[in-house]
Structures are given as structure tokens and as C-alpha cells.
Short mmCIF file of C-alpha atoms in Angstrom, two decimals:
data_model
loop_
_atom_site.label_atom_id
_atom_site.label_comp_id
_atom_site.label_asym_id
_atom_site.label_seq_id
_atom_site.Cartn_x
_atom_site.Cartn_y
_atom_site.Cartn_z
CA MET A 1422 87.78 46.90 119.42
CA LEU A 1423 86.56 49.98 116.98
CA LEU A 1424 89.16 52.19 118.31
CA THR A 1425 91.64 49.31 118.23
CA VAL A 1426 91.09 49.04 115.12
CA VAL A 1427 91.24 52.65 113.93
CA ASN A 1428 94.73 52.92 115.30
CA ILE A 1429 95.84 49.87 113.46
CA VAL A 1430 94.17 51.30 110.37
CA HIS A 1431 95.87 54.23 111.04
CA TYR A 1432 99.39 52.17 111.44
CA VAL A 1433 98.18 50.44 107.68
CA VAL A 1434 97.61 53.66 105.57
CA THR A 1435 100.41 55.03 106.45
CA SER A 1436 102.66 52.01 105.31
CA ASP A 1437 104.40 51.85 101.47
CA VAL A 1438 102.11 48.78 100.12
CA VAL A 1439 98.61 48.04 101.26
CA SER A 1440 96.11 46.30 99.11
CA THR A 1441 92.07 47.89 97.18
CA GLN A 1442 90.63 45.22 99.90
CA LEU A 1443 91.77 46.92 102.71
CA LEU A 1444 91.93 50.65 101.33
CA VAL A 1445 87.89 49.46 101.18
CA PHE A 1446 88.03 48.37 104.84
CA ASP A 1447 89.37 51.34 105.72
CA ARG A 1448 87.29 53.62 104.47
CA LEU A 1449 83.77 51.46 105.43
CA LEU A 1450 85.72 52.37 109.53
CA GLU A 1451 86.56 56.12 108.68
CA ILE A 1452 82.89 56.17 107.79
CA ALA A 1453 81.46 54.32 110.92
CA VAL A 1454 83.95 57.09 113.07
CA LEU A 1455 82.55 59.82 111.50
CA LEU A 1456 78.67 58.36 111.78
CA GLN A 1457 79.74 57.58 114.96
CA GLU A 1458 80.93 61.11 115.95
CA ASP A 1459 78.67 62.78 114.33
CA LEU A 1460 76.01 61.12 116.01
CA GLY A 1461 77.42 62.41 119.43
CA ARG A 1462 76.93 65.59 118.67
CA ALA A 1463 73.34 65.21 118.06
CA PHE A 1464 73.01 63.11 121.15
CA ALA A 1465 74.28 65.91 123.22
CA GLY A 1466 72.66 66.89 125.90
CA THR A 1467 69.50 64.79 124.89
CA GLY A 1468 69.78 61.50 127.09
CA LEU A 1469 69.88 59.55 123.72
CA THR A 1470 72.30 57.18 122.89
CA THR A 1471 72.84 54.77 119.58
CA ALA A 1472 70.88 51.70 121.93
CA ARG A 1473 68.73 53.94 123.33
CA THR A 1474 67.91 55.42 119.85
CA HIS A 1475 68.09 52.53 118.49
CA LEU A 1476 65.04 51.52 120.74
CA LEU A 1477 63.32 54.23 119.60
CA TRP A 1478 63.47 53.63 116.36
CA GLU A 1479 61.94 50.12 116.37
CA LEU A 1480 59.72 51.21 118.68
CA HIS A 1481 58.59 53.95 116.44
CA ARG A 1482 58.31 51.19 113.89
CA LEU A 1483 55.82 48.18 115.46
CA GLY A 1484 54.63 51.03 117.37
CA PRO A 1485 53.33 49.71 121.39
CA SER A 1486 54.90 46.53 121.78
CA THR A 1487 55.68 44.79 125.29
CA GLN A 1488 59.69 44.41 126.58
CA GLN A 1489 59.74 40.92 125.45
CA ALA A 1490 58.71 41.83 122.41
CA LEU A 1491 61.34 44.86 122.01
CA ALA A 1492 63.61 42.66 123.63
CA ALA A 1493 63.50 39.81 120.84
CA THR A 1494 63.65 42.85 117.44
CA LEU A 1495 66.83 43.93 119.76
CA LYS A 1496 68.11 40.59 120.80
CA VAL A 1497 68.81 41.96 123.27
CA SER A 1498 68.08 40.72 126.57
CA PRO A 1499 65.55 41.24 128.42
CA ARG A 1500 67.01 42.95 131.41
CA ASN A 1501 68.97 45.19 128.76
CA VAL A 1502 65.23 46.16 127.79
CA THR A 1503 64.49 46.60 130.82
CA GLY A 1504 67.55 49.61 131.38
CA LEU A 1505 66.66 50.92 127.73
CA VAL A 1506 62.87 51.62 129.22
CA ASP A 1507 63.67 53.43 132.45
CA ALA A 1508 66.41 55.73 131.42
CA LEU A 1509 64.30 56.96 127.97
CA GLU A 1510 61.26 57.06 130.18
CA SER A 1511 62.53 59.01 133.15
CA HIS A 1512 63.96 61.61 129.69
CA GLY A 1513 60.51 61.36 128.55
CA TYR A 1514 60.22 59.51 125.23
CA LEU A 1515 58.19 57.13 126.20
CA GLU A 1516 55.96 55.57 128.90
CA ARG A 1517 54.58 51.35 129.94
CA ARG A 1518 51.42 51.34 129.94
CA PRO A 1519 48.66 48.88 130.36
CA HIS A 1520 48.46 46.15 127.96
CA PRO A 1521 44.63 45.81 127.06
CA THR A 1522 44.73 42.45 126.44
CA ASP A 1523 46.94 40.66 129.35
CA ARG A 1524 47.12 42.56 132.61
CA ARG A 1525 50.44 40.56 133.31
CA ALA A 1526 52.38 42.95 130.45
CA LEU A 1527 52.62 46.38 130.24
CA LEU A 1528 52.98 48.30 126.75
CA VAL A 1529 55.47 50.21 125.92
CA THR A 1530 54.86 53.88 123.96
CA LEU A 1531 56.48 56.94 122.87
CA THR A 1532 55.04 59.65 124.49
CA ASP A 1533 54.88 63.39 122.36
CA LEU A 1534 57.96 63.79 123.33
CA GLY A 1535 59.03 60.19 121.82
CA ARG A 1536 56.90 60.99 118.87
CA GLN A 1537 57.89 64.14 117.52
CA THR A 1538 61.76 63.24 118.01
CA MET A 1539 61.02 60.35 115.53
CA ALA A 1540 59.31 62.04 113.57
CA ARG A 1541 61.85 64.95 113.90
CA MET A 1542 64.94 62.07 113.56
CA ALA A 1543 63.48 61.23 110.43
CA ALA A 1544 62.72 64.05 108.71
CA ASP A 1545 66.58 64.27 109.36
CA ARG A 1546 68.11 60.65 108.34
CA GLU A 1547 66.25 62.22 104.58
CA GLN A 1548 68.37 65.22 104.82
CA ALA A 1549 71.36 63.32 105.57
CA ALA A 1550 71.55 60.94 102.56
CA ALA A 1551 70.13 63.15 100.07
CA GLN A 1552 73.47 65.06 100.75
CA LEU A 1553 76.03 62.35 101.48
CA VAL A 1554 75.01 60.82 98.11
CA SER A 1555 73.28 63.96 95.90
CA ASP A 1556 76.69 63.64 93.58
CA LEU A 1557 76.71 60.75 92.75
CA SER A 1558 74.69 59.74 89.20
CA ASP A 1559 72.21 57.19 89.16
CA SER A 1560 74.36 54.55 88.16
CA GLN A 1561 77.18 54.71 90.68
CA LEU A 1562 74.05 55.01 93.25
CA HIS A 1563 72.75 52.17 92.29
CA GLN A 1564 76.48 50.29 92.07
CA LEU A 1565 77.09 51.55 95.62
CA ARG A 1566 73.87 49.84 96.76
CA HIS A 1567 74.43 47.07 95.78
CA ALA A 1568 78.40 46.83 96.58
CA LEU A 1569 77.59 47.91 99.97
CA ASP A 1570 74.40 44.99 100.34
CA THR A 1571 77.06 42.43 99.38
CA VAL A 1572 79.84 43.78 102.08
CA ALA A 1573 76.55 44.04 104.19
CA GLY A 1574 75.35 40.54 103.82
CA ARG A 1575 79.26 38.98 103.85
CA LEU A 1576 79.93 40.95 107.86
CA HIS A 1577 76.17 39.06 108.35
CA THR A 1578 77.55 35.31 107.55
CA LEU A 1579 80.91 36.69 109.24
CA VAL A 1580 79.43 37.57 112.93
CA ALA A 1581 76.89 34.99 112.35
CA ALA A 1582 79.71 32.06 112.14
CA ALA A 1583 82.01 33.44 114.62
CA PRO A 1584 81.95 31.65 117.74
CA SER A 1585 80.24 33.21 120.44
CA GLU A 1586 83.94 34.39 122.60
CA GLN A 1587 85.33 36.27 119.62
CA ARG A 1588 80.87 38.37 119.49
CA VAL A 1589 81.31 38.71 123.23
CA ARG A 1590 84.84 40.74 122.74
CA ALA A 1591 83.78 42.65 120.18
#
């Protein structure tokens, strides 16, 4: 859907009458596309994807977790998590270990490579954040954060209220 919207954005931006709301929306889409392109370059040759990286971030944040807990945190099916964990395990980022108190369960745990990767990603995240907003004053940064919080909150509301068939298509 994002590429469809980006193509529409190109049309809208080249038309004569463009509202400020559309210009802001177009800029948000441009930022999303640029971030996705940057992530794609960063992930090249690593076996990582956006979904796999999301799982790694959550595992880094939560610590060792069951696949069921990861599925709930990521808001995906347990089957989806199994595929993500399988892929990350095959690339050496994590491993499954026996649960210490529930012999039926396994804990998903970061390996040394996983911990090193997450430490590097955390440092890269801090550096990227600093570089992106370094030209903004404290006041501008506060205003931007407030505006983005408002937009993100509204988007969460709209996505949650959308009928499930629309969410599947998006």
C-alpha cells in the first residue's frame, strides 16, 4: 500500500492546489520511505528484515521470552513468530533454550551475536536521532515531538477503528 500512496503523493505534489495537511502527510510518507530505504541498506547481507529486527528489539527489551509472549508483544500469530525465530536462529542472532520452570516451554534468548548486534543498533539509533534533529533548537524539538505524538496518537486511533478487512488490505 505504501508504494501506491507514494505514487499518489507524486501526483498530489505536482498538482497546483495542495493543502498544508496534504503537504504534511506527503512529508511523513517521504520520511517513512527514506527510513525504509536506509533500513534496507543497513540490513543487506545480515539476514535481517524489519519484522526480524522488531523481534530482536523486543527480545532485547524484555529479555528471554517464550514465543507465545513474543507473539503477544508483536501482535502477530504464534506461527508468524515461529518463522521469525527460525530465521533469526539460523543466522545466529538467537537461540531457543529450555524454560527453567516449565519443561513444555522454550525461552528465546539472544546469542552473543544478537547482543552485539543490538548494542550496535542501539548506538546507531542514538547517533541517527542526534544527526536528524541536530539543527533544531530545544523549543523546535519540543514542538516537533508534541506534533508527532499527536499525529501518532491519531493514527493509532484510526488504525484501531478501521474494519478488519481494511487493515488486512493495508
